[in-house]
Amino acid sequence: MDELDPMLRSGKPVLLDFMQVGCGPCQVMDGIVNELAREYGDSAHIVKVDVGKVAGAAQAFKVRSTPTFVLLGTAPAKQSKKARERAAKHGGPTRAKSGKITPRWRTTGLVKKDALRKVLESNGARTGA
């Protein structure tokens, strides 16, 4: 769990796969998660978390069953309408600062690869990176 902090600070999306050895659905998702890790390379962090071996992981993320997927990311800070208008008027970039790290998406059970792809890409991951 301590290894999450540097990943989160990188600004890349972090997909956590909470799984268990011997869990049938987890075994089905294992191959899909491995494929996604290869496809997205360095543009996202895809991490398998064995709830039986990583103490406190299930409690920290309130995992009740496996597989459970949680996507963590940095939520952009909200910017006032006036600040957006000023940036648009002067042609400059907006000055939104990074927000806090938040769970952006969560689901449990079997998930289609396309659904996981969509979530990763909507949070900044790109294939072939």
CSV table of C-alpha atoms in Angstrom, one decimal:
chain,number,residue,atom,x,y,z
A,1,MET,CA,0.0,0.0,0.0
A,2,ASP,CA,3.0,2.3,0.6
A,3,GLU,CA,3.9,2.0,-3.1
A,4,LEU,CA,0.7,3.8,-4.1
A,5,ASP,CA,1.9,7.3,-3.1
A,6,PRO,CA,4.5,7.7,-5.8
A,7,MET,CA,2.2,6.3,-8.4
A,8,LEU,CA,-0.6,8.7,-7.4
A,9,ARG,CA,1.9,11.6,-7.5
A,10,SER,CA,2.8,10.8,-11.1
A,11,GLY,CA,-0.5,12.1,-12.3
A,12,LYS,CA,-1.2,8.9,-14.2
A,13,PRO,CA,-4.4,7.0,-13.6
A,14,VAL,CA,-4.0,4.1,-11.2
A,15,LEU,CA,-6.3,1.0,-11.7
A,16,LEU,CA,-6.3,-1.3,-8.6
A,17,ASP,CA,-7.5,-4.9,-9.2
A,18,PHE,CA,-8.3,-6.3,-5.8
A,19,MET,CA,-8.2,-10.1,-6.2
A,20,GLN,CA,-7.6,-13.4,-4.4
A,21,VAL,CA,-5.9,-16.6,-5.4
A,22,GLY,CA,-8.5,-19.3,-6.0
A,23,CYS,CA,-11.2,-16.8,-6.9
A,24,GLY,CA,-12.8,-18.0,-10.2
A,25,PRO,CA,-13.9,-14.5,-11.5
A,26,CYS,CA,-10.4,-13.1,-10.5
A,27,GLN,CA,-8.8,-15.8,-12.6
A,28,VAL,CA,-11.0,-14.8,-15.6
A,29,MET,CA,-10.1,-11.1,-15.1
A,30,ASP,CA,-6.3,-11.8,-14.6
A,31,GLY,CA,-5.7,-12.2,-18.3
A,32,ILE,CA,-7.6,-9.1,-19.2
A,33,VAL,CA,-5.8,-7.1,-16.6
A,34,ASN,CA,-2.4,-8.4,-17.9
A,35,GLU,CA,-3.4,-7.4,-21.5
A,36,LEU,CA,-4.4,-3.9,-20.4
A,37,ALA,CA,-1.1,-3.4,-18.5
A,38,ARG,CA,0.9,-4.3,-21.7
A,39,GLU,CA,-1.3,-2.1,-23.9
A,40,TYR,CA,-1.2,1.0,-21.8
A,41,GLY,CA,2.4,0.7,-20.8
A,42,ASP,CA,3.7,3.7,-18.9
A,43,SER,CA,0.6,5.9,-19.4
A,44,ALA,CA,-1.2,4.2,-16.5
A,45,HIS,CA,-0.4,2.2,-13.4
A,46,ILE,CA,-2.3,-1.1,-13.3
A,47,VAL,CA,-1.8,-2.9,-10.0
A,48,LYS,CA,-3.0,-6.2,-8.8
A,49,VAL,CA,-3.7,-6.3,-5.0
A,50,ASP,CA,-4.0,-9.7,-3.5
A,51,VAL,CA,-6.2,-9.0,-0.5
A,52,GLY,CA,-4.9,-12.1,1.2
A,53,LYS,CA,-1.3,-10.9,1.2
A,54,VAL,CA,-1.6,-7.1,1.4
A,55,ALA,CA,-2.6,-6.4,5.0
A,56,GLY,CA,-5.2,-3.7,5.3
A,57,ALA,CA,-5.9,-3.2,1.6
A,58,ALA,CA,-9.4,-4.6,1.7
A,59,GLN,CA,-10.3,-2.4,4.7
A,60,ALA,CA,-8.7,0.7,3.3
A,61,PHE,CA,-10.7,0.5,0.1
A,62,LYS,CA,-13.8,-1.1,1.7
A,63,VAL,CA,-13.5,-4.2,-0.5
A,64,ARG,CA,-16.3,-6.7,0.3
A,65,SER,CA,-15.8,-9.1,-2.6
A,66,THR,CA,-13.3,-9.9,-5.4
A,67,PRO,CA,-12.6,-8.9,-8.0
A,68,THR,CA,-13.1,-5.3,-7.2
A,69,PHE,CA,-11.7,-2.6,-9.4
A,70,VAL,CA,-10.9,1.0,-8.2
A,71,LEU,CA,-9.5,3.7,-10.4
A,72,LEU,CA,-7.7,6.4,-8.6
A,73,GLY,CA,-6.7,9.7,-10.1
A,74,THR,CA,-6.1,13.3,-9.4
A,75,ALA,CA,-9.3,15.3,-9.7
A,76,PRO,CA,-8.8,18.7,-11.3
A,77,ALA,CA,-9.4,21.6,-9.0
A,78,LYS,CA,-12.5,23.5,-9.7
A,79,GLN,CA,-12.0,26.9,-11.4
A,80,SER,CA,-14.3,29.8,-11.2
A,81,LYS,CA,-16.2,31.0,-14.2
A,82,LYS,CA,-14.4,34.3,-14.1
A,83,ALA,CA,-11.0,32.7,-14.2
A,84,ARG,CA,-12.0,30.5,-17.2
A,85,GLU,CA,-13.4,33.6,-19.0
A,86,ARG,CA,-10.2,35.6,-18.3
A,87,ALA,CA,-8.0,32.7,-19.6
A,88,ALA,CA,-10.2,32.5,-22.8
A,89,LYS,CA,-10.1,36.2,-23.3
A,90,HIS,CA,-6.3,36.5,-23.1
A,91,GLY,CA,-5.7,33.2,-24.9
A,92,GLY,CA,-3.7,31.8,-22.1
A,93,PRO,CA,-4.1,28.4,-20.4
A,94,THR,CA,-6.2,28.0,-17.4
A,95,ARG,CA,-4.5,27.9,-14.1
A,96,ALA,CA,-6.3,25.0,-12.5
A,97,LYS,CA,-4.1,23.3,-9.9
A,98,SER,CA,-4.1,19.6,-9.2
A,99,GLY,CA,-6.8,18.6,-6.8
A,100,LYS,CA,-6.7,15.9,-4.2
A,101,ILE,CA,-6.4,12.2,-5.1
A,102,THR,CA,-9.8,10.6,-5.2
A,103,PRO,CA,-11.4,7.4,-6.3
A,104,ARG,CA,-12.7,8.2,-9.7
A,105,TRP,CA,-14.5,4.9,-10.5
A,106,ARG,CA,-15.3,1.6,-8.8
A,107,THR,CA,-17.0,-1.7,-9.7
A,108,THR,CA,-17.1,-5.3,-8.6
A,109,GLY,CA,-17.2,-8.6,-10.5
A,110,LEU,CA,-16.5,-9.4,-14.1
A,111,VAL,CA,-15.9,-6.4,-16.3
A,112,LYS,CA,-15.6,-6.2,-20.0
A,113,LYS,CA,-12.2,-5.2,-21.3
A,114,ASP,CA,-13.8,-2.4,-23.3
A,115,ALA,CA,-15.3,-0.9,-20.2
A,116,LEU,CA,-11.9,-0.9,-18.4
A,117,ARG,CA,-10.3,0.6,-21.5
A,118,LYS,CA,-12.9,3.4,-21.6
A,119,VAL,CA,-12.4,4.2,-17.9
A,120,LEU,CA,-8.6,4.3,-18.3
A,121,GLU,CA,-8.7,6.5,-21.5
A,122,SER,CA,-11.2,8.9,-20.0
A,123,ASN,CA,-8.7,9.5,-17.2
A,124,GLY,CA,-5.7,10.1,-19.4
A,125,ALA,CA,-4.2,6.7,-20.3
A,126,ARG,CA,-3.2,6.1,-23.9
A,127,THR,CA,-2.4,2.8,-25.6
A,128,GLY,CA,1.1,2.2,-26.9
A,129,ALA,CA,2.7,4.5,-24.4
